[in-house]
Amino acid sequence: MLFNQLNLRQARRIRDKTQDEMAELLNIHVHTYRKIEENPDLATVEQAKKIAQYLNLPYNEIFFDS
């Protein structure tokens, strides 16, 4: 499966992670994480790297590929 064809929500679900788990990882409110899933451009570089690492995906494929 090509991960660069997935959005952030799909990538999270494939790795069987919840929005709550992701928010806790980033030390942010789950509502803020939901906004990041809707618009990954809202994530800081640090957050994007943490998300990609936690999901075991190259961060440029989630945050920079269209």
mmCIF file of C-alpha atoms in Angstrom:
data_model
loop_
_atom_site.group_PDB
_atom_site.id
_atom_site.type_symbol
_atom_site.label_atom_id
_atom_site.label_comp_id
_atom_site.label_asym_id
_atom_site.label_seq_id
_atom_site.Cartn_x
_atom_site.Cartn_y
_atom_site.Cartn_z
ATOM 1 C CA MET A 1 0.000 0.000 0.000
ATOM 2 C CA LEU A 2 1.261 3.442 -0.864
ATOM 3 C CA PHE A 3 1.045 5.681 2.171
ATOM 4 C CA ASN A 4 1.423 8.842 0.112
ATOM 5 C CA GLN A 5 -2.117 8.215 -1.125
ATOM 6 C CA LEU A 6 -3.481 8.302 2.425
ATOM 7 C CA ASN A 7 -4.603 11.241 4.429
ATOM 8 C CA LEU A 8 -3.630 11.606 8.056
ATOM 9 C CA ARG A 9 -6.869 10.088 9.365
ATOM 10 C CA GLN A 10 -6.472 6.994 7.198
ATOM 11 C CA ALA A 11 -2.833 6.570 8.226
ATOM 12 C CA ARG A 12 -3.807 6.799 11.903
ATOM 13 C CA ARG A 13 -6.564 4.229 11.489
ATOM 14 C CA ILE A 14 -4.282 1.784 9.665
ATOM 15 C CA ARG A 15 -1.946 1.946 12.655
ATOM 16 C CA ASP A 16 -4.943 1.393 14.968
ATOM 17 C CA LYS A 17 -4.402 4.631 16.905
ATOM 18 C CA THR A 18 -7.130 6.859 18.301
ATOM 19 C CA GLN A 19 -7.377 10.624 18.108
ATOM 20 C CA ASP A 20 -7.066 10.671 21.896
ATOM 21 C CA GLU A 21 -3.777 8.750 21.728
ATOM 22 C CA MET A 22 -2.435 11.123 19.106
ATOM 23 C CA ALA A 23 -3.442 14.186 21.116
ATOM 24 C CA GLU A 24 -1.799 12.755 24.222
ATOM 25 C CA LEU A 25 1.394 12.054 22.286
ATOM 26 C CA LEU A 26 1.485 15.678 21.132
ATOM 27 C CA ASN A 27 0.407 17.037 24.510
ATOM 28 C CA ILE A 28 -2.508 18.879 22.916
ATOM 29 C CA HIS A 29 -6.289 18.766 23.306
ATOM 30 C CA VAL A 30 -8.040 16.158 21.168
ATOM 31 C CA HIS A 31 -10.034 18.954 19.491
ATOM 32 C CA THR A 32 -6.765 20.499 18.324
ATOM 33 C CA TYR A 33 -5.614 17.155 16.958
ATOM 34 C CA ARG A 34 -8.898 16.766 15.057
ATOM 35 C CA LYS A 35 -8.235 20.127 13.416
ATOM 36 C CA ILE A 36 -4.777 18.881 12.380
ATOM 37 C CA GLU A 37 -6.356 15.814 10.777
ATOM 38 C CA GLU A 38 -8.731 18.067 8.846
ATOM 39 C CA ASN A 39 -5.896 20.365 7.806
ATOM 40 C CA PRO A 40 -2.368 18.940 8.311
ATOM 41 C CA ASP A 41 -0.909 22.369 7.459
ATOM 42 C CA LEU A 42 -1.914 23.423 10.987
ATOM 43 C CA ALA A 43 0.650 21.075 12.528
ATOM 44 C CA THR A 44 3.983 22.498 13.569
ATOM 45 C CA VAL A 45 7.083 20.827 12.146
ATOM 46 C CA GLU A 46 7.726 19.264 15.555
ATOM 47 C CA GLN A 47 4.162 17.909 15.724
ATOM 48 C CA ALA A 48 4.334 16.610 12.153
ATOM 49 C CA LYS A 49 7.552 14.745 12.880
ATOM 50 C CA LYS A 50 6.130 13.221 16.077
ATOM 51 C CA ILE A 51 2.971 12.111 14.280
ATOM 52 C CA ALA A 52 4.932 10.541 11.428
ATOM 53 C CA GLN A 53 7.308 8.801 13.825
ATOM 54 C CA TYR A 54 4.445 7.474 15.968
ATOM 55 C CA LEU A 55 2.633 6.191 12.867
ATOM 56 C CA ASN A 56 5.911 4.826 11.480
ATOM 57 C CA LEU A 57 5.571 6.755 8.222
ATOM 58 C CA PRO A 58 7.847 9.168 6.359
ATOM 59 C CA TYR A 59 6.637 12.576 7.459
ATOM 60 C CA ASN A 60 7.035 14.175 4.047
ATOM 61 C CA GLU A 61 4.549 11.672 2.589
ATOM 62 C CA ILE A 62 1.806 12.687 5.011
ATOM 63 C CA PHE A 63 2.480 16.375 5.312
ATOM 64 C CA PHE A 64 3.866 17.373 1.926
ATOM 65 C CA ASP A 65 2.474 15.046 -0.759
ATOM 66 C CA SER A 66 -0.863 15.978 -2.230
#
